[in-house]
Amino acid sequence: MPKFSDNEKDMIRQKLKQEGERLFTAYGIKKATVDEIVQATGIAKGSFYSFYSNKEHLYMDIAADLQLKMWREMDEFLNKNQALPPREICKQCFLWMFRELERYPMLKQADSETVEYLYRKLPPEVIEAHTQDDSLELNRLQEYGVHFSCGVEIATKTLQTLAVSFLNLQQDDTDDRQIVMELILDGVLKEMISDECD
């Protein structure tokens, strides 16, 4: 396997993410293959494995980048809505993120089957790193008065579970989807967040 300079490694990693996102969006995580990814990227298959242990690890890396980009875009939303009570700002953030999925087709097509598949294929430390990223972002909501009475770790896992459920609702193109999402969010957030500002 050839040695890559740091610059080459960065370029290859970016190309892997770019082509991986395109192929995962077109074919899904199960059907896209490492062979297709390396062919599109123009690297040897052996070189792929010096970057990622499998295609699922690449998928999670891409998903984490997309989610981070979405979180950064949410900063503007939070700044515009910071006068809302804590529970409402958290609810509106969650709903905003689901509306924004239209711009991120790879994330939008994920569902509970995708999540179960990734949990089977990835080592626990990769899943844990993703959970920690989400926890860091939920911690940032404290700047806007959102305090999770159950703790950030439980809030993270609860909201991740909720997100998967909401992804499954994507198939429902009726107004019912929004009503269902809001009802569930209202109930969950009532248990997790006090509307008392500290």
mmCIF file of C-alpha atoms in Angstrom:
data_model
loop_
_atom_site.group_PDB
_atom_site.id
_atom_site.type_symbol
_atom_site.label_atom_id
_atom_site.label_comp_id
_atom_site.label_asym_id
_atom_site.label_seq_id
_atom_site.Cartn_x
_atom_site.Cartn_y
_atom_site.Cartn_z
ATOM 1 C CA MET A 1 0.000 0.000 0.000
ATOM 2 C CA PRO A 2 1.440 3.383 -0.952
ATOM 3 C CA LYS A 3 2.328 5.948 1.693
ATOM 4 C CA PHE A 4 0.251 9.120 1.521
ATOM 5 C CA SER A 5 1.310 12.555 2.647
ATOM 6 C CA ASP A 6 -0.970 14.338 5.124
ATOM 7 C CA ASN A 7 -2.285 16.492 2.293
ATOM 8 C CA GLU A 8 -3.015 13.423 0.146
ATOM 9 C CA LYS A 9 -4.751 11.744 3.089
ATOM 10 C CA ASP A 10 -7.012 14.784 3.553
ATOM 11 C CA MET A 11 -7.826 14.873 -0.161
ATOM 12 C CA ILE A 12 -8.567 11.143 -0.286
ATOM 13 C CA ARG A 13 -10.713 11.279 2.853
ATOM 14 C CA GLN A 14 -12.729 14.169 1.389
ATOM 15 C CA LYS A 15 -13.172 12.299 -1.896
ATOM 16 C CA LEU A 16 -14.253 9.148 -0.038
ATOM 17 C CA LYS A 17 -16.839 11.166 1.874
ATOM 18 C CA GLN A 18 -18.064 12.942 -1.256
ATOM 19 C CA GLU A 19 -18.432 9.777 -3.331
ATOM 20 C CA GLY A 20 -19.667 7.783 -0.344
ATOM 21 C CA GLU A 21 -22.452 10.289 0.280
ATOM 22 C CA ARG A 22 -23.442 10.188 -3.387
ATOM 23 C CA LEU A 23 -23.510 6.370 -3.495
ATOM 24 C CA PHE A 24 -25.205 5.914 -0.107
ATOM 25 C CA THR A 25 -27.878 8.392 -1.188
ATOM 26 C CA ALA A 26 -28.386 6.633 -4.524
ATOM 27 C CA TYR A 27 -28.309 3.008 -3.315
ATOM 28 C CA GLY A 28 -28.592 3.008 0.476
ATOM 29 C CA ILE A 29 -26.095 1.769 3.022
ATOM 30 C CA LYS A 30 -26.746 -1.926 2.332
ATOM 31 C CA LYS A 31 -26.486 -1.857 -1.463
ATOM 32 C CA ALA A 32 -23.604 0.584 -1.961
ATOM 33 C CA THR A 33 -20.339 -1.362 -2.011
ATOM 34 C CA VAL A 34 -16.727 -0.631 -1.115
ATOM 35 C CA ASP A 35 -15.842 -1.601 -4.706
ATOM 36 C CA GLU A 36 -18.143 1.130 -6.062
ATOM 37 C CA ILE A 37 -16.768 3.673 -3.586
ATOM 38 C CA VAL A 38 -13.115 3.004 -4.438
ATOM 39 C CA GLN A 39 -13.868 2.958 -8.167
ATOM 40 C CA ALA A 40 -15.592 6.353 -7.899
ATOM 41 C CA THR A 41 -12.763 7.684 -5.734
ATOM 42 C CA GLY A 42 -9.943 6.282 -7.853
ATOM 43 C CA ILE A 43 -8.054 4.580 -5.033
ATOM 44 C CA ALA A 44 -7.131 0.947 -4.466
ATOM 45 C CA LYS A 45 -9.441 -1.138 -2.315
ATOM 46 C CA GLY A 46 -6.603 -1.806 0.122
ATOM 47 C CA SER A 47 -6.120 1.931 0.515
ATOM 48 C CA PHE A 48 -9.778 2.323 1.482
ATOM 49 C CA TYR A 49 -9.151 0.150 4.544
ATOM 50 C CA SER A 50 -6.307 2.388 5.698
ATOM 51 C CA PHE A 51 -8.966 5.088 6.115
ATOM 52 C CA TYR A 52 -12.065 3.140 7.198
ATOM 53 C CA SER A 53 -12.612 -0.325 8.654
ATOM 54 C CA ASN A 54 -15.744 -0.780 6.515
ATOM 55 C CA LYS A 55 -18.321 1.156 4.495
ATOM 56 C CA GLU A 56 -20.504 1.564 7.578
ATOM 57 C CA HIS A 57 -17.720 3.467 9.341
ATOM 58 C CA LEU A 58 -17.476 5.770 6.301
ATOM 59 C CA TYR A 59 -21.266 6.212 6.402
ATOM 60 C CA MET A 60 -21.147 7.251 10.077
ATOM 61 C CA ASP A 61 -18.299 9.677 9.381
ATOM 62 C CA ILE A 62 -20.329 11.298 6.591
ATOM 63 C CA ALA A 63 -23.485 11.367 8.741
ATOM 64 C CA ALA A 64 -21.548 13.018 11.586
ATOM 65 C CA ASP A 65 -20.223 15.703 9.200
ATOM 66 C CA LEU A 66 -23.721 16.384 7.844
ATOM 67 C CA GLN A 67 -25.199 16.570 11.330
ATOM 68 C CA LEU A 68 -22.438 18.918 12.469
ATOM 69 C CA LYS A 69 -23.141 21.150 9.473
ATOM 70 C CA MET A 70 -26.829 21.130 10.386
ATOM 71 C CA TRP A 71 -26.051 21.982 14.027
ATOM 72 C CA ARG A 72 -23.911 24.941 12.866
ATOM 73 C CA GLU A 73 -26.747 26.171 10.673
ATOM 74 C CA MET A 74 -29.060 25.851 13.649
ATOM 75 C CA ASP A 75 -27.072 28.536 15.486
ATOM 76 C CA GLU A 76 -28.785 31.192 13.381
ATOM 77 C CA PHE A 77 -32.186 29.638 14.115
ATOM 78 C CA LEU A 78 -31.419 29.610 17.860
ATOM 79 C CA ASN A 79 -30.282 33.230 17.839
ATOM 80 C CA LYS A 80 -33.500 34.312 16.136
ATOM 81 C CA ASN A 81 -35.664 32.311 18.557
ATOM 82 C CA GLN A 82 -33.794 32.724 21.838
ATOM 83 C CA ALA A 83 -36.753 34.497 23.469
ATOM 84 C CA LEU A 84 -38.824 31.292 23.374
ATOM 85 C CA PRO A 85 -39.283 29.333 26.614
ATOM 86 C CA PRO A 86 -36.740 26.495 27.009
ATOM 87 C CA ARG A 87 -39.110 23.646 26.179
ATOM 88 C CA GLU A 88 -40.462 25.451 23.120
ATOM 89 C CA ILE A 89 -37.018 26.364 21.778
ATOM 90 C CA CYS A 90 -35.939 22.712 22.058
ATOM 91 C CA LYS A 91 -39.141 21.574 20.314
ATOM 92 C CA GLN A 92 -38.725 24.102 17.518
ATOM 93 C CA CYS A 93 -35.056 23.087 17.065
ATOM 94 C CA PHE A 94 -36.050 19.452 16.683
ATOM 95 C CA LEU A 95 -38.793 20.314 14.164
ATOM 96 C CA TRP A 96 -36.412 22.665 12.323
ATOM 97 C CA MET A 97 -33.888 19.851 11.962
ATOM 98 C CA PHE A 98 -36.496 17.565 10.418
ATOM 99 C CA ARG A 99 -37.518 20.243 7.931
ATOM 100 C CA GLU A 100 -33.837 20.727 7.077
ATOM 101 C CA LEU A 101 -33.449 17.022 6.226
ATOM 102 C CA GLU A 102 -34.794 17.877 2.770
ATOM 103 C CA ARG A 103 -31.344 19.369 2.112
ATOM 104 C CA TYR A 104 -29.564 16.204 3.306
ATOM 105 C CA PRO A 105 -30.999 13.239 1.371
ATOM 106 C CA MET A 106 -28.578 10.681 2.827
ATOM 107 C CA LEU A 107 -29.778 11.515 6.344
ATOM 108 C CA LYS A 108 -33.397 11.799 5.286
ATOM 109 C CA GLN A 109 -33.557 8.274 3.921
ATOM 110 C CA ALA A 110 -32.228 6.743 7.155
ATOM 111 C CA ASP A 111 -34.800 4.834 9.188
ATOM 112 C CA SER A 112 -34.906 2.326 12.046
ATOM 113 C CA GLU A 113 -33.713 -0.435 9.701
ATOM 114 C CA THR A 114 -30.655 1.670 8.793
ATOM 115 C CA VAL A 115 -29.910 2.352 12.455
ATOM 116 C CA GLU A 116 -30.263 -1.322 13.425
ATOM 117 C CA TYR A 117 -27.961 -2.293 10.549
ATOM 118 C CA LEU A 118 -25.316 0.235 11.631
ATOM 119 C CA TYR A 119 -25.490 -0.953 15.251
ATOM 120 C CA ARG A 120 -24.843 -4.527 14.076
ATOM 121 C CA LYS A 121 -21.958 -3.607 11.776
ATOM 122 C CA LEU A 122 -20.079 -0.961 13.756
ATOM 123 C CA PRO A 123 -17.945 -1.326 16.852
ATOM 124 C CA PRO A 124 -19.488 0.187 19.994
ATOM 125 C CA GLU A 125 -16.835 2.930 20.161
ATOM 126 C CA VAL A 126 -17.946 4.359 16.789
ATOM 127 C CA ILE A 127 -21.575 4.494 17.964
ATOM 128 C CA GLU A 128 -20.458 5.982 21.298
ATOM 129 C CA ALA A 129 -18.454 8.718 19.523
ATOM 130 C CA HIS A 130 -21.578 9.674 17.567
ATOM 131 C CA THR A 131 -23.616 9.816 20.787
ATOM 132 C CA GLN A 132 -20.965 12.030 22.402
ATOM 133 C CA ASP A 133 -21.139 14.429 19.430
ATOM 134 C CA ASP A 134 -24.907 14.721 19.913
ATOM 135 C CA SER A 135 -24.446 15.230 23.664
ATOM 136 C CA LEU A 136 -22.031 18.108 23.047
ATOM 137 C CA GLU A 137 -24.622 19.813 20.874
ATOM 138 C CA LEU A 138 -27.371 19.332 23.449
ATOM 139 C CA ASN A 139 -25.046 20.863 26.041
ATOM 140 C CA ARG A 140 -24.882 23.966 23.851
ATOM 141 C CA LEU A 141 -28.645 24.405 24.256
ATOM 142 C CA GLN A 142 -27.991 25.319 27.875
ATOM 143 C CA GLU A 143 -26.776 28.697 26.605
ATOM 144 C CA TYR A 144 -30.401 29.255 25.565
ATOM 145 C CA GLY A 145 -31.847 28.262 28.940
ATOM 146 C CA VAL A 146 -32.538 24.602 28.118
ATOM 147 C CA HIS A 147 -31.718 22.358 31.072
ATOM 148 C CA PHE A 148 -32.434 18.636 30.868
ATOM 149 C CA SER A 149 -33.799 17.390 34.196
ATOM 150 C CA CYS A 150 -32.852 13.816 33.257
ATOM 151 C CA GLY A 151 -29.253 14.718 32.402
ATOM 152 C CA VAL A 152 -27.754 15.263 28.958
ATOM 153 C CA GLU A 153 -26.787 11.610 28.408
ATOM 154 C CA ILE A 154 -30.370 10.352 28.906
ATOM 155 C CA ALA A 155 -31.735 13.317 26.920
ATOM 156 C CA THR A 156 -29.354 12.468 24.055
ATOM 157 C CA LYS A 157 -30.415 8.826 23.900
ATOM 158 C CA THR A 158 -34.090 9.759 24.204
ATOM 159 C CA LEU A 159 -33.896 12.331 21.409
ATOM 160 C CA GLN A 160 -31.868 9.952 19.206
ATOM 161 C CA THR A 161 -34.600 7.325 19.665
ATOM 162 C CA LEU A 162 -37.213 9.954 18.859
ATOM 163 C CA ALA A 163 -35.291 11.004 15.745
ATOM 164 C CA VAL A 164 -35.328 7.426 14.420
ATOM 165 C CA SER A 165 -39.069 7.227 15.040
ATOM 166 C CA PHE A 166 -39.567 10.507 13.215
ATOM 167 C CA LEU A 167 -37.461 9.278 10.293
ATOM 168 C CA ASN A 168 -39.868 6.360 9.995
ATOM 169 C CA LEU A 169 -42.707 8.897 9.765
ATOM 170 C CA GLN A 170 -41.113 10.393 6.633
ATOM 171 C CA GLN A 171 -43.150 7.949 4.562
ATOM 172 C CA ASP A 172 -46.339 9.687 5.719
ATOM 173 C CA ASP A 173 -46.816 12.730 3.482
ATOM 174 C CA THR A 174 -49.993 13.887 5.193
ATOM 175 C CA ASP A 175 -50.525 16.652 7.729
ATOM 176 C CA ASP A 176 -50.816 13.872 10.330
ATOM 177 C CA ARG A 177 -47.037 13.517 10.389
ATOM 178 C CA GLN A 178 -46.552 17.026 11.802
ATOM 179 C CA ILE A 179 -49.339 16.534 14.354
ATOM 180 C CA VAL A 180 -47.880 13.210 15.515
ATOM 181 C CA MET A 181 -44.368 14.667 15.771
ATOM 182 C CA GLU A 182 -45.563 17.630 17.820
ATOM 183 C CA LEU A 183 -47.673 15.488 20.175
ATOM 184 C CA ILE A 184 -44.762 13.141 20.876
ATOM 185 C CA LEU A 185 -42.288 15.998 21.271
ATOM 186 C CA ASP A 186 -44.591 17.882 23.648
ATOM 187 C CA GLY A 187 -44.939 14.816 25.867
ATOM 188 C CA VAL A 188 -41.252 13.891 25.886
ATOM 189 C CA LEU A 189 -39.963 17.436 26.366
ATOM 190 C CA LYS A 190 -42.440 18.059 29.196
ATOM 191 C CA GLU A 191 -40.752 15.213 31.071
ATOM 192 C CA MET A 192 -37.209 16.304 30.243
ATOM 193 C CA ILE A 193 -37.165 20.124 30.338
ATOM 194 C CA SER A 194 -38.498 22.600 32.820
ATOM 195 C CA ASP A 195 -39.956 25.780 31.349
ATOM 196 C CA GLU A 196 -38.625 27.682 34.330
ATOM 197 C CA CYS A 197 -35.739 29.915 33.252
ATOM 198 C CA ASP A 198 -32.757 29.849 35.570
#
